[in-house]
Every structure is written in structure tokens, then in C-alpha cells.
């Protein structure tokens, strides 16, 4: 049995620590902030505690549901239909993949003109080879369904969810089975229906919030004998004794045979430099949101379903998306309605901003007296995607020095990607 130091108490750090502890190692986990969870953490709004960061995981790949099952967490898919907001009206989002519909009956097609709809309908007559050489989501949709489908159906979704235009989204990363399904089904709409599956949700969460995974991991890790400290930031990482010395700012020194770095890229870069390794940190971005708990009675009708994405610029709106959290995840419904608004990184949303933007999005005037809770939230170090070859080089470079690396900055900013990446520590 070896002693292992895990630096970072987000999902990657906690899951790695639990796996190693249960494999027979003695694991010490240290987290710099006062709370575990990283970008999966709760916030209390009025009478309910909800996710302040990541709220769901992608079902595709089937890696997170088994973890939830293992932890004894019941899961559920979202309720309601998300919508797309245009100045001239609000339309449902396509029930498909990345805004691509899986049927001509999809209500999302109501945003298209008759001519644009005819182009989508004619797609079934195209040869299945058309678009087979496409490399991005935008390329494929454009050649199969037309420019209007890219602009009105897909772009609002990819910009609102991923902050990326469809022409910059590789099919291999965002819809890896779509071309294969196109070859099999003969049309893009049929391919989307086959990939999505009838009535299946693309995402789900543990009932009670995504942060329940963090709570369950921490509880199980500690029950197995693991050690956790928060508000315990690491100052240096050096070779010493049989392995490493991990020194904290408060004076604690951990002697460990192995080290797992599950910290943000910038912190990992600094600690690896203490070992003489130069691993450049990739760029990061900032994500900002505001959350409201309100008692407005008209919201009981869920006027925009589970939420709405901004499809076109409107200078009177600062937010670019709204999630009716308590409609999307009914466990959170009660006396109050929980609304979550997403903002560009240069906007620091105030309570007044959130009230105004939420009222515009849902089409209901929310009064100040209705507000029972408010939070303005900023994530300053959201990782950006790095290519697989670069990730493998970074991981192997650190591993040669005896250090394991895990986390969203390496494996992708998604729950499923992070969970998969932690498998590296069981070597």
C-alpha cells in the first residue's frame, strides 16, 4: 500500500481519491478553497439548494450513470422543452442533436419560412453520400439542410450551450456517430432520430442536483479511511524520501509515494515546474451567470418550458440564455421558481439585470417583491478544449516524473469526460 497525495477536491480529485483509497492506498486529499466540488457546487436560493455550476451530464457514452448507480444516487432526465428566443417570437428547440431535428414534424421548424422548410423536406431525396466528407457540424447541416437550418436551428444551440459556432465544432468531437448513421439511414433527419433515439434525454442528473455526486464521493472516500482537508492550498511539490514532499501554505507537509494533480491548469503548471517540468497551461475563459428564486405565480405555467436561448443580438438584453431550473428539474419545484441566466464573460450581472432579462425571456413581468433569493456567479478559469495528442503528451510527460494528471482542462469540460479521464490513476 502506498501513500498518495491528491491535490484538488473537484470531481476529478474526489473520484480519483476514492478509487485509489478503495484500491488499498492511503490517500490524502487537499483542496485550496473552503468547499469541495470545484465547478460542481451548490448555492442556496430562498428555500432550495441548487447547482451553481454544472447541473447535468451527457448520457452519451454511458460512463456517469454507472457511477451514480454505484453511489446509490437516483437519476432523472430533464422535463419540458427548451426554446429559442427571437425578437419576433419564441420557438421550441429541435428535439434532436445540436439543434438538428430528427423529424419534419418537429415544432422547431416553425421558425423557418416556407422556402426554407421545403429545403429541409427535400433533404430526404439527396444521395446519402452528400455530406459524407463533412468535418464540422456546420458543414454537414449546410450541405444537407441549407443555410437557414444552420442559422436558425443549429447556431442558437451551439452558441448558447457551447459558445461555439457550428463551423468550428468537429463532428468527431461533438457528434461522432452522425456520419455513420447518415450512411446507414440515408438522410440526416433519420440519422439524428437514430442517434438520439425516440423519447430519450441527452442529459440527466442525480435527483437533488449534480452536487449530490460530490457529497456522495466525499462521504464514501472518508468512510473508506481517506483524509480530506479544505482551505488547504499547496505551496510546493518536491522530490523527497521515497517519492514526493507536498508542502502546504499552512505548514503541513505530506510525504507521498504518488501524487495526483487534479487542480486547474495554472496551478498544475506551477507545481510541475517545481519538478523541472514545463507544461504550458492552455487558455481559460470566464463563465458568468445569475440565479433568481422568485414567487411569481405566472411562472407556474412554464411559459418557456425548461428554458430559452438567445438566437439574435438584442442590445436591450444582457443575458444570452435562461434556464427555468425548477421546471427543468421538478425536484427543485416548490413555493419558488428558480431561474438561471447565462451572461457573456464581460458582464457582471446585477440583481436588476437578472430581473429585467428574466422578465423579457419568459414574457412575464417579475416584480422585485417576488424575489426570495439572488446570486451572481463567476467561474474565472473555465478550461478550453485541447486536442487529444497534446493531452496525451502532457499526461505522459508528467507520468514519467511519477505524477498523475486528471481534470477538465485535460479531458474536456464535461462530467462524462472528467469521469472517464480519472481511470488513468488506476494503473
Short mmCIF file of C-alpha atoms in Angstrom, two decimals:
data_model
loop_
_atom_site.label_atom_id
_atom_site.label_comp_id
_atom_site.label_asym_id
_atom_site.label_seq_id
_atom_site.Cartn_x
_atom_site.Cartn_y
_atom_site.Cartn_z
CA UNK A 1 0.00 0.00 0.00
CA UNK A 2 1.39 3.41 -0.96
CA UNK A 3 0.60 6.85 0.34
CA UNK A 4 -0.95 9.12 -2.29
CA UNK A 5 -1.43 12.89 -2.20
CA UNK A 6 -4.30 14.25 -4.30
CA UNK A 7 -4.24 17.98 -4.98
CA UNK A 8 -7.69 19.30 -5.83
CA UNK A 9 -11.13 18.43 -4.48
CA UNK A 10 -13.33 18.77 -7.54
CA UNK A 11 -14.96 15.84 -9.32
CA UNK A 12 -11.67 14.57 -10.79
CA UNK A 13 -9.81 14.77 -7.49
CA UNK A 14 -12.54 13.21 -5.36
CA UNK A 15 -13.22 10.36 -7.77
CA UNK A 16 -9.51 9.63 -8.16
CA UNK A 17 -9.06 9.71 -4.40
CA UNK A 18 -11.99 7.37 -3.78
CA UNK A 19 -10.81 4.87 -6.40
CA UNK A 20 -7.26 4.85 -5.04
CA UNK A 21 -8.37 4.60 -1.41
CA UNK A 22 -10.65 1.67 -2.21
CA UNK A 23 -7.82 0.04 -4.16
CA UNK A 24 -5.79 -0.15 -0.95
CA UNK A 25 -3.78 3.08 -0.96
CA UNK A 26 -3.68 5.64 1.85
CA UNK A 27 -4.91 8.86 0.25
CA UNK A 28 -4.61 12.44 1.50
CA UNK A 29 -6.73 14.95 -0.44
CA UNK A 30 -6.18 18.69 -0.13
CA UNK A 31 -8.42 21.39 -1.61
CA UNK A 32 -7.41 25.05 -1.73
CA UNK A 33 -10.92 26.52 -1.47
CA UNK A 34 -13.25 26.23 1.54
CA UNK A 35 -15.54 23.80 -0.30
CA UNK A 36 -15.25 20.57 -2.27
CA UNK A 37 -16.70 20.22 -5.75
CA UNK A 38 -14.98 22.80 -7.91
CA UNK A 39 -17.37 23.70 -10.71
CA UNK A 40 -19.98 21.31 -9.29
CA UNK A 41 -21.15 23.15 -6.22
CA UNK A 42 -24.48 24.24 -4.75
CA UNK A 43 -25.94 27.62 -3.93
CA UNK A 44 -28.89 28.31 -1.63
CA UNK A 45 -31.66 30.41 -3.15
CA UNK A 46 -34.59 31.09 -0.90
CA UNK A 47 -35.67 27.72 0.49
CA UNK A 48 -33.89 25.45 -2.02
CA UNK A 49 -30.29 24.42 -2.66
CA UNK A 50 -29.47 24.04 -6.38
CA UNK A 51 -26.47 23.70 -8.69
CA UNK A 52 -24.45 26.87 -9.19
CA UNK A 53 -22.20 25.29 -11.82
CA UNK A 54 -22.54 22.12 -13.86
CA UNK A 55 -26.10 20.83 -13.48
CA UNK A 56 -26.20 17.69 -15.67
CA UNK A 57 -24.10 15.13 -17.51
CA UNK A 58 -24.28 13.79 -21.05
CA UNK A 59 -25.94 10.39 -21.28
CA UNK A 60 -23.89 9.51 -24.36
CA UNK A 61 -21.03 7.16 -23.57
CA UNK A 62 -22.71 5.65 -20.54
CA UNK A 63 -19.95 6.46 -18.04
CA UNK A 64 -21.67 8.66 -15.44
CA UNK A 65 -24.90 6.72 -14.86
CA UNK A 66 -22.93 3.67 -13.59
CA UNK A 67 -21.08 5.96 -11.16
CA UNK A 68 -24.38 7.35 -9.88
CA UNK A 69 -25.70 3.80 -9.51
CA UNK A 70 -22.57 2.84 -7.61
CA UNK A 71 -23.03 5.79 -5.27
CA UNK A 72 -26.70 4.96 -4.73
CA UNK A 73 -27.96 8.11 -6.45
CA UNK A 74 -31.27 8.04 -8.34
CA UNK A 75 -31.08 9.94 -11.64
CA UNK A 76 -33.65 11.58 -13.91
CA UNK A 77 -33.74 13.37 -17.24
CA UNK A 78 -34.91 16.95 -17.68
CA UNK A 79 -38.55 17.90 -18.13
CA UNK A 80 -40.00 20.45 -20.53
CA UNK A 81 -38.87 21.65 -23.93
CA UNK A 82 -36.16 24.30 -24.28
CA UNK A 83 -36.96 27.25 -26.54
CA UNK A 84 -35.16 29.65 -28.86
CA UNK A 85 -35.84 33.37 -28.39
CA UNK A 86 -36.11 35.70 -31.38
CA UNK A 87 -37.34 39.29 -31.33
CA UNK A 88 -40.39 38.23 -33.37
CA UNK A 89 -41.25 35.24 -31.20
CA UNK A 90 -40.16 32.19 -29.24
CA UNK A 91 -39.96 28.71 -30.78
CA UNK A 92 -39.19 25.26 -29.33
CA UNK A 93 -35.68 23.91 -29.78
CA UNK A 94 -35.40 20.90 -32.07
CA UNK A 95 -35.68 17.59 -30.27
CA UNK A 96 -32.62 16.17 -31.95
CA UNK A 97 -28.87 16.63 -31.84
CA UNK A 98 -27.25 20.09 -31.51
CA UNK A 99 -30.41 21.74 -32.84
CA UNK A 100 -30.70 19.40 -35.84
CA UNK A 101 -34.24 17.99 -35.97
CA UNK A 102 -34.95 14.29 -36.29
CA UNK A 103 -38.31 14.71 -38.00
CA UNK A 104 -40.25 17.07 -40.25
CA UNK A 105 -42.90 17.14 -37.50
CA UNK A 106 -40.55 18.84 -35.06
CA UNK A 107 -42.17 22.13 -33.89
CA UNK A 108 -38.77 23.81 -34.08
CA UNK A 109 -39.18 24.00 -37.86
CA UNK A 110 -41.83 26.69 -37.31
CA UNK A 111 -39.07 29.29 -37.30
CA UNK A 112 -38.31 28.56 -40.98
CA UNK A 113 -40.01 30.22 -43.94
CA UNK A 114 -41.93 28.03 -46.41
CA UNK A 115 -38.99 28.07 -48.80
CA UNK A 116 -36.52 27.17 -46.06
CA UNK A 117 -38.76 24.39 -44.82
CA UNK A 118 -39.01 23.00 -48.35
CA UNK A 119 -35.21 22.75 -48.47
CA UNK A 120 -35.23 20.70 -45.28
CA UNK A 121 -38.02 18.48 -46.60
CA UNK A 122 -36.08 17.86 -49.83
CA UNK A 123 -33.12 16.50 -47.86
CA UNK A 124 -34.59 13.01 -47.93
CA UNK A 125 -34.10 12.95 -51.72
CA UNK A 126 -30.37 13.72 -51.56
CA UNK A 127 -27.87 10.96 -52.11
CA UNK A 128 -26.63 9.62 -48.80
CA UNK A 129 -23.06 10.43 -49.90
CA UNK A 130 -23.82 14.17 -49.83
CA UNK A 131 -22.06 15.49 -46.72
CA UNK A 132 -20.21 12.28 -46.03
CA UNK A 133 -16.91 14.19 -46.21
CA UNK A 134 -18.07 16.95 -43.83
CA UNK A 135 -15.76 17.63 -40.90
CA UNK A 136 -17.81 20.10 -38.84
CA UNK A 137 -21.41 20.27 -37.67
CA UNK A 138 -21.94 23.40 -39.76
CA UNK A 139 -20.59 21.79 -42.94
CA UNK A 140 -22.89 18.79 -42.62
CA UNK A 141 -26.08 20.72 -41.84
CA UNK A 142 -25.43 23.31 -44.53
CA UNK A 143 -24.97 20.80 -47.36
CA UNK A 144 -27.89 18.61 -46.26
CA UNK A 145 -30.49 21.07 -44.91
CA UNK A 146 -29.46 24.51 -46.16
CA UNK A 147 -28.01 27.71 -44.74
CA UNK A 148 -31.21 28.68 -42.93
CA UNK A 149 -31.12 25.46 -40.90
CA UNK A 150 -27.58 26.32 -39.79
CA UNK A 151 -28.50 29.89 -38.86
CA UNK A 152 -31.93 29.37 -37.30
CA UNK A 153 -31.84 25.87 -35.84
CA UNK A 154 -28.25 24.94 -35.04
CA UNK A 155 -26.29 28.14 -34.34
CA UNK A 156 -28.54 29.32 -31.46
CA UNK A 157 -27.96 25.96 -29.76
CA UNK A 158 -24.21 25.65 -30.27
CA UNK A 159 -23.58 29.29 -29.37
CA UNK A 160 -25.87 29.15 -26.36
CA UNK A 161 -24.66 25.82 -24.98
CA UNK A 162 -21.02 25.63 -26.11
CA UNK A 163 -20.23 29.26 -27.02
CA UNK A 164 -19.06 27.97 -30.40
CA UNK A 165 -20.36 28.44 -33.95
CA UNK A 166 -21.23 25.15 -35.70
CA UNK A 167 -18.48 25.68 -38.29
CA UNK A 168 -15.90 25.34 -35.51
CA UNK A 169 -17.37 22.18 -34.00
CA UNK A 170 -15.71 18.97 -35.26
CA UNK A 171 -18.16 16.18 -35.87
CA UNK A 172 -15.61 13.79 -34.40
CA UNK A 173 -15.86 15.55 -31.03
CA UNK A 174 -19.48 16.71 -30.85
CA UNK A 175 -21.44 14.19 -32.93
CA UNK A 176 -19.07 11.29 -33.59
CA UNK A 177 -21.71 8.78 -34.76
CA UNK A 178 -23.69 11.09 -37.03
CA UNK A 179 -21.86 10.39 -40.31
CA UNK A 180 -22.06 6.67 -39.72
CA UNK A 181 -25.79 6.99 -39.06
CA UNK A 182 -26.19 9.10 -42.21
CA UNK A 183 -24.59 6.37 -44.29
CA UNK A 184 -26.88 3.82 -42.72
CA UNK A 185 -30.15 5.77 -42.68
CA UNK A 186 -29.78 7.72 -45.93
CA UNK A 187 -30.85 11.13 -44.60
CA UNK A 188 -29.63 13.49 -41.90
CA UNK A 189 -33.02 13.75 -40.19
CA UNK A 190 -33.30 9.97 -39.99
CA UNK A 191 -29.69 9.77 -38.78
CA UNK A 192 -30.44 12.24 -35.97
CA UNK A 193 -33.54 10.24 -34.98
CA UNK A 194 -31.47 7.04 -34.89
CA UNK A 195 -28.65 8.61 -32.85
CA UNK A 196 -30.96 10.36 -30.40
CA UNK A 197 -33.48 7.57 -30.03
CA UNK A 198 -37.21 8.19 -29.52
CA UNK A 199 -38.06 9.95 -26.27
CA UNK A 200 -34.55 9.73 -24.84
CA UNK A 201 -32.88 12.59 -22.99
CA UNK A 202 -29.39 13.71 -23.97
CA UNK A 203 -28.59 14.70 -20.39
CA UNK A 204 -29.64 13.77 -16.86
CA UNK A 205 -28.70 14.49 -13.27
CA UNK A 206 -28.96 12.91 -9.84
CA UNK A 207 -32.24 13.86 -8.20
CA UNK A 208 -31.38 16.66 -5.81
CA UNK A 209 -28.73 18.22 -8.03
CA UNK A 210 -25.42 17.38 -9.68
CA UNK A 211 -23.64 18.34 -6.48
CA UNK A 212 -25.06 15.20 -4.85
CA UNK A 213 -22.30 13.31 -6.67
CA UNK A 214 -19.69 15.40 -4.84
CA UNK A 215 -21.37 14.81 -1.48
CA UNK A 216 -21.58 11.07 -2.09
CA UNK A 217 -17.96 10.78 -3.27
CA UNK A 218 -16.65 12.70 -0.27
CA UNK A 219 -18.70 10.62 2.14
CA UNK A 220 -17.60 7.33 0.60
CA UNK A 221 -13.95 8.36 0.39
CA UNK A 222 -13.84 9.34 4.04
CA UNK A 223 -15.78 6.23 5.09
CA UNK A 224 -13.01 4.18 3.42
CA UNK A 225 -10.40 5.95 5.55
CA UNK A 226 -9.40 8.77 3.21
CA UNK A 227 -8.26 12.13 4.58
CA UNK A 228 -9.77 15.41 3.34
CA UNK A 229 -8.90 19.00 4.18
CA UNK A 230 -10.37 22.11 2.59
CA UNK A 231 -8.94 25.65 2.70
CA UNK A 232 -5.59 23.88 2.37
CA UNK A 233 -3.63 25.22 -0.58
CA UNK A 234 -0.42 23.59 -1.78
CA UNK A 235 2.69 25.76 -1.86
CA UNK A 236 5.25 23.42 -3.39
CA UNK A 237 5.87 19.96 -4.80
CA UNK A 238 9.35 18.47 -4.42
CA UNK A 239 11.03 15.12 -4.66
CA UNK A 240 11.87 13.76 -1.25
CA UNK A 241 12.21 10.49 0.62
CA UNK A 242 10.67 7.60 -1.33
CA UNK A 243 8.69 9.89 -3.58
CA UNK A 244 7.45 13.44 -3.07
CA UNK A 245 7.01 16.14 -0.49
CA UNK A 246 3.82 18.15 -0.84
CA UNK A 247 4.08 21.32 1.24
CA UNK A 248 1.05 23.43 2.10
CA UNK A 249 0.91 27.13 2.89
CA UNK A 250 -0.24 26.39 6.43
CA UNK A 251 2.93 24.39 7.15
CA UNK A 252 1.63 20.85 6.64
CA UNK A 253 3.99 18.56 4.70
CA UNK A 254 2.72 15.33 3.14
CA UNK A 255 5.24 12.61 2.27
CA UNK A 256 3.79 10.56 -0.58
CA UNK A 257 4.95 7.88 -2.99
CA UNK A 258 2.47 9.13 -5.59
CA UNK A 259 0.90 12.46 -6.43
CA UNK A 260 -2.31 13.10 -8.37
CA UNK A 261 -2.75 16.68 -9.57
CA UNK A 262 -6.45 17.40 -10.06
CA UNK A 263 -6.08 21.16 -9.83
CA UNK A 264 -6.75 23.81 -12.51
CA UNK A 265 -4.22 24.05 -15.31
CA UNK A 266 -2.43 27.14 -13.98
CA UNK A 267 -1.88 25.57 -10.54
CA UNK A 268 -0.77 22.28 -12.09
CA UNK A 269 1.70 24.15 -14.31
CA UNK A 270 3.30 25.85 -11.30
CA UNK A 271 3.58 22.65 -9.26
CA UNK A 272 5.06 20.69 -12.17
CA UNK A 273 7.61 23.46 -12.68
CA UNK A 274 8.90 22.67 -9.18
CA UNK A 275 9.87 19.26 -10.60
CA UNK A 276 11.59 20.84 -13.59
CA UNK A 277 8.72 20.13 -15.98
CA UNK A 278 7.49 22.78 -18.40
CA UNK A 279 3.85 22.05 -19.22
CA UNK A 280 2.22 25.20 -20.57
CA UNK A 281 -1.26 25.92 -19.27
CA UNK A 282 -3.87 26.24 -22.02
CA UNK A 283 -6.03 29.38 -22.18
CA UNK A 284 -9.10 29.64 -19.99
CA UNK A 285 -12.34 31.57 -20.27
CA UNK A 286 -14.76 33.09 -17.79
CA UNK A 287 -18.35 31.95 -17.37
CA UNK A 288 -20.84 34.21 -15.64
CA UNK A 289 -24.39 33.59 -14.51
CA UNK A 290 -27.09 34.94 -12.24
CA UNK A 291 -29.65 32.91 -10.33
CA UNK A 292 -33.02 34.01 -9.00
CA UNK A 293 -35.61 32.42 -6.78
CA UNK A 294 -38.98 34.11 -7.35
CA UNK A 295 -42.58 33.58 -6.30
CA UNK A 296 -44.19 34.97 -9.48
CA UNK A 297 -47.45 32.94 -9.91
CA UNK A 298 -47.50 33.16 -13.73
CA UNK A 299 -44.34 31.08 -13.95
CA UNK A 300 -46.32 28.02 -12.83
CA UNK A 301 -47.38 27.66 -16.48
CA UNK A 302 -43.72 27.26 -17.54
CA UNK A 303 -44.06 29.79 -20.40
CA UNK A 304 -40.71 28.84 -22.00
CA UNK A 305 -40.60 25.21 -20.93
CA UNK A 306 -37.23 24.31 -19.46
CA UNK A 307 -35.57 27.49 -20.71
CA UNK A 308 -34.64 29.68 -23.63
CA UNK A 309 -31.55 30.53 -25.71
CA UNK A 310 -30.98 33.91 -27.33
CA UNK A 311 -30.91 33.49 -31.10
CA UNK A 312 -30.14 37.03 -32.26
CA UNK A 313 -28.48 40.05 -30.78
CA UNK A 314 -30.71 42.42 -28.88
CA UNK A 315 -28.97 45.33 -27.19
CA UNK A 316 -31.74 45.57 -24.59
CA UNK A 317 -30.84 42.10 -23.30
CA UNK A 318 -27.58 41.36 -21.49
CA UNK A 319 -28.16 37.64 -20.86
CA UNK A 320 -27.80 35.10 -23.64
CA UNK A 321 -29.78 32.24 -22.12
CA UNK A 322 -32.22 31.40 -19.34
CA UNK A 323 -32.92 28.06 -17.68
CA UNK A 324 -36.14 27.61 -15.76
CA UNK A 325 -34.26 25.31 -13.41
CA UNK A 326 -37.22 24.25 -11.29
CA UNK A 327 -39.26 23.40 -14.41
CA UNK A 328 -36.37 21.50 -15.97
CA UNK A 329 -35.65 19.59 -12.75
CA UNK A 330 -39.02 19.16 -10.96
CA UNK A 331 -37.45 18.05 -7.67
CA UNK A 332 -36.48 21.72 -7.21
CA UNK A 333 -40.05 22.98 -7.69
CA UNK A 334 -41.85 24.30 -4.64
CA UNK A 335 -43.06 27.64 -3.37
CA UNK A 336 -40.45 29.37 -5.53
CA UNK A 337 -39.34 29.19 -9.16
CA UNK A 338 -35.60 29.01 -9.76
CA UNK A 339 -34.27 30.82 -12.82
CA UNK A 340 -30.71 30.74 -14.08
CA UNK A 341 -29.36 33.25 -16.60
CA UNK A 342 -26.09 32.95 -18.53
CA UNK A 343 -24.08 36.08 -19.38
CA UNK A 344 -21.09 36.97 -21.56
CA UNK A 345 -17.84 37.00 -19.61
CA UNK A 346 -17.50 40.79 -19.69
CA UNK A 347 -20.88 41.30 -17.95
CA UNK A 348 -21.09 41.23 -14.14
CA UNK A 349 -24.84 40.69 -13.74
CA UNK A 350 -26.63 42.60 -11.00
CA UNK A 351 -29.96 41.76 -9.41
CA UNK A 352 -31.61 44.42 -11.60
CA UNK A 353 -30.01 42.92 -14.74
CA UNK A 354 -31.30 39.47 -13.87
CA UNK A 355 -34.83 40.70 -13.14
CA UNK A 356 -35.04 42.65 -16.40
CA UNK A 357 -33.58 39.91 -18.59
CA UNK A 358 -35.60 37.13 -16.98
CA UNK A 359 -38.81 39.09 -17.48
CA UNK A 360 -38.04 39.61 -21.18
CA UNK A 361 -37.18 35.97 -21.75
CA UNK A 362 -40.22 34.45 -20.06
CA UNK A 363 -42.67 37.13 -21.19
CA UNK A 364 -43.82 37.74 -17.60
CA UNK A 365 -43.05 40.83 -15.53
CA UNK A 366 -41.21 39.60 -12.45
CA UNK A 367 -41.50 42.10 -9.61
CA UNK A 368 -38.75 42.93 -7.15
CA UNK A 369 -41.07 41.93 -4.31
CA UNK A 370 -41.28 38.41 -5.82
CA UNK A 371 -37.54 37.78 -5.39
CA UNK A 372 -36.65 35.48 -2.48
CA UNK A 373 -33.07 34.74 -3.48
CA UNK A 374 -30.34 36.03 -5.81
CA UNK A 375 -26.77 35.04 -6.61
CA UNK A 376 -24.29 36.39 -9.15
CA UNK A 377 -21.79 33.65 -10.01
CA UNK A 378 -18.49 33.74 -11.89
CA UNK A 379 -16.21 30.89 -12.89
CA UNK A 380 -12.92 32.55 -13.81
CA UNK A 381 -10.94 29.53 -15.05
CA UNK A 382 -13.23 27.56 -17.33
CA UNK A 383 -10.99 25.23 -19.33
CA UNK A 384 -10.90 25.32 -23.10
CA UNK A 385 -10.64 22.18 -25.21
CA UNK A 386 -7.17 20.88 -26.11
CA UNK A 387 -6.55 18.29 -28.79
CA UNK A 388 -6.04 14.65 -27.86
CA UNK A 389 -2.41 14.48 -28.98
CA UNK A 390 -1.47 17.47 -26.84
CA UNK A 391 -3.33 15.99 -23.86
CA UNK A 392 -1.54 12.65 -24.26
CA UNK A 393 1.84 14.38 -24.44
CA UNK A 394 1.15 16.37 -21.26
CA UNK A 395 -0.12 13.31 -19.38
CA UNK A 396 2.85 11.16 -20.44
CA UNK A 397 5.36 13.88 -19.61
CA UNK A 398 4.01 14.16 -16.06
CA UNK A 399 3.70 10.40 -15.67
CA UNK A 400 7.35 9.92 -16.49
CA UNK A 401 8.04 12.11 -13.47
CA UNK A 402 5.68 9.98 -11.36
CA UNK A 403 2.74 12.40 -11.30
CA UNK A 404 -0.80 11.62 -12.48
CA UNK A 405 -2.82 14.42 -14.08
CA UNK A 406 -6.62 14.50 -14.24
CA UNK A 407 -9.26 17.16 -14.72
CA UNK A 408 -11.46 19.07 -17.12
CA UNK A 409 -8.62 21.12 -18.61
CA UNK A 410 -7.14 17.88 -19.96
CA UNK A 411 -10.14 15.71 -20.72
CA UNK A 412 -12.81 18.25 -21.65
CA UNK A 413 -15.24 20.47 -19.82
CA UNK A 414 -17.93 17.86 -19.23
CA UNK A 415 -18.84 15.46 -16.43
CA UNK A 416 -18.54 12.34 -18.59
CA UNK A 417 -15.13 13.36 -19.95
CA UNK A 418 -13.77 14.03 -16.47
CA UNK A 419 -15.10 10.74 -15.09
CA UNK A 420 -13.51 8.83 -17.98
CA UNK A 421 -10.19 10.60 -17.51
CA UNK A 422 -9.87 9.57 -13.87
CA UNK A 423 -9.48 5.96 -15.00
CA UNK A 424 -5.83 6.80 -15.68
CA UNK A 425 -4.97 6.77 -11.98
CA UNK A 426 -5.71 3.04 -11.58
CA UNK A 427 -2.50 1.93 -13.24
#
